[in-house]
């Protein structure tokens, strides 16, 4: 049984979806005004593994993400760069999706753009006005937080505490904490509405989108820790008020920050590394491994040193699978007297791995059980105590773990053969270029192969 830490109840709870084995999972997507950084990647890799694991356990998961493609930040960046805001948003949305594909984040079933759900957003705002939870002013439509006594239940604050420190710069609002559902605008991207031209507030796009695809109640809502307040709090207020049904979400899950020197990596602090820049230096699986080496709720302090450690950890796994491939082609015995002990070791590791994953997706613990296992198997390989049949099982087991966590631990033979063939083609072409004294191109091939740790020695 899987246990999930629920931010709402501040407890680990047994995971039980609302409808049989169907899981409706929504994670807040990015605001697309710039390249995504590795802090974003941390959150999305974590939820990628959560979705993978739920699927592995037999759940049928529908994973939905919104794309915030209209927002103050987008409009500001567009005016700074002289671009059209929606074009700018499309450009960075495409880059975001490309980054996610490179990182192996491939379980999102649907990306839903805010601007393509304006009718749903307007309908939800109308419901909130009709039910007395929202009101119109000259600047927009606002949610009246005093009408929702549960406001603060997710972040464990109460309205009075919240309001002590708040000032109300917009005197037309009833309470300082009332937030915009619709912003009246005619000089920025806008859509027609019963309240005149304007655009949606940030919080309403998520609940309009989730209501459209999931209905008013669903299983998991995720995002980074920074979104608990006010964003997710506002979502609860909107959806539970509009539908009259509680709870909107069964399990609220939040990822810890990726920090730099103790501070959250963010665009506004300027301490960020884009996903693209990182991937110039390290392969995507190293970053994935780095992310999974910490529990998804804990902070990660980004450092080159830990990234290097991840790289060596990963290499140990690849090294083992390569060794296994070689041994399977050698003349070691099919079976031997250590098989039973090794079978038990696989069973024990499997149990530890799944116990850790079942316990709120504890990937660092799960990985450490794999490393204990690798240590023992390597020792027995060195002592020539392994048989072909056990090595086949080990390979299968490691492959299975890799699939769950999103790694190709076992490079299958045909992939390896194709890579070898490609290197041969490149070296042949390079030889021909050298014969024609096209040294610039031939040097480029050599230098790019060297980047992949493939060294070519010229004979003359
Ligand atoms: P944004 O585009 O800023 O709304 O962020 C998209 C998602 O990335 C949200 O779930 C954020 O909580 C998450 N996020 C942003 N920065 C970080 C960070 N430094 N560490 C972890 N998650 C982050």
mmCIF file of C-alpha atoms in Angstrom, residues 36-46 103 223-226 254-267 269-275 278 286-304 306-307 310:
data_model
loop_
_atom_site.group_PDB
_atom_site.id
_atom_site.type_symbol
_atom_site.label_atom_id
_atom_site.label_comp_id
_atom_site.label_asym_id
_atom_site.label_seq_id
_atom_site.Cartn_x
_atom_site.Cartn_y
_atom_site.Cartn_z
ATOM 1 C CA UNK A 36 12.986 27.056 -17.420
ATOM 2 C CA UNK A 37 15.607 26.543 -14.744
ATOM 3 C CA UNK A 38 16.707 23.450 -12.879
ATOM 4 C CA UNK A 39 14.509 24.354 -9.885
ATOM 5 C CA UNK A 40 11.481 23.845 -12.136
ATOM 6 C CA UNK A 41 13.062 20.647 -13.409
ATOM 7 C CA UNK A 42 13.374 19.349 -9.853
ATOM 8 C CA UNK A 43 9.632 19.678 -9.322
ATOM 9 C CA UNK A 44 8.661 18.147 -12.666
ATOM 10 C CA UNK A 45 11.099 15.229 -12.435
ATOM 11 C CA UNK A 46 9.718 14.458 -8.957
ATOM 12 C CA UNK A 103 14.788 15.298 -19.228
ATOM 13 C CA UNK A 223 3.391 21.831 -7.173
ATOM 14 C CA UNK A 224 6.360 23.406 -5.439
ATOM 15 C CA UNK A 225 6.202 24.482 -1.813
ATOM 16 C CA UNK A 226 5.970 28.158 -2.792
ATOM 17 C CA UNK A 254 4.424 19.707 -2.544
ATOM 18 C CA UNK A 255 8.041 19.487 -3.580
ATOM 19 C CA UNK A 256 10.867 21.132 -1.643
ATOM 20 C CA UNK A 257 13.014 23.783 -3.267
ATOM 21 C CA UNK A 258 16.153 23.412 -5.187
ATOM 22 C CA UNK A 259 18.312 25.970 -3.405
ATOM 23 C CA UNK A 260 21.588 27.680 -4.104
ATOM 24 C CA UNK A 261 23.570 28.522 -0.962
ATOM 25 C CA UNK A 262 20.403 28.128 1.081
ATOM 26 C CA UNK A 263 18.241 30.351 -1.137
ATOM 27 C CA UNK A 264 15.524 29.155 -3.504
ATOM 28 C CA UNK A 265 16.711 29.082 -7.096
ATOM 29 C CA UNK A 266 14.540 31.612 -8.880
ATOM 30 C CA UNK A 267 14.504 33.966 -11.798
ATOM 31 C CA UNK A 269 16.983 36.296 -7.438
ATOM 32 C CA UNK A 270 19.047 35.742 -10.573
ATOM 33 C CA UNK A 271 20.715 32.668 -9.030
ATOM 34 C CA UNK A 272 19.415 30.225 -11.605
ATOM 35 C CA UNK A 273 20.924 27.764 -14.063
ATOM 36 C CA UNK A 274 18.745 27.024 -17.036
ATOM 37 C CA UNK A 275 17.985 23.420 -17.911
ATOM 38 C CA UNK A 278 23.042 22.348 -17.298
ATOM 39 C CA UNK A 286 22.731 12.588 -14.170
ATOM 40 C CA UNK A 287 20.412 15.433 -13.215
ATOM 41 C CA UNK A 288 17.516 12.990 -12.737
ATOM 42 C CA UNK A 289 19.696 10.879 -10.482
ATOM 43 C CA UNK A 290 20.745 14.013 -8.569
ATOM 44 C CA UNK A 291 17.077 14.944 -8.031
ATOM 45 C CA UNK A 292 16.075 11.443 -6.924
ATOM 46 C CA UNK A 293 18.937 11.225 -4.447
ATOM 47 C CA UNK A 294 16.925 13.540 -2.174
ATOM 48 C CA UNK A 295 13.369 12.968 -0.995
ATOM 49 C CA UNK A 296 10.933 15.059 -3.036
ATOM 50 C CA UNK A 297 9.758 17.050 -0.006
ATOM 51 C CA UNK A 298 13.235 17.952 1.240
ATOM 52 C CA UNK A 299 15.270 20.894 0.015
ATOM 53 C CA UNK A 300 18.226 20.189 -2.257
ATOM 54 C CA UNK A 301 21.248 22.431 -2.111
ATOM 55 C CA UNK A 302 22.591 22.544 -5.618
ATOM 56 C CA UNK A 303 26.310 21.973 -5.948
ATOM 57 C CA UNK A 304 28.657 20.790 -8.639
ATOM 58 C CA UNK A 306 26.871 16.516 -5.522
ATOM 59 C CA UNK A 307 26.213 16.470 -9.246
ATOM 60 C CA UNK A 310 25.483 11.531 -8.906
#
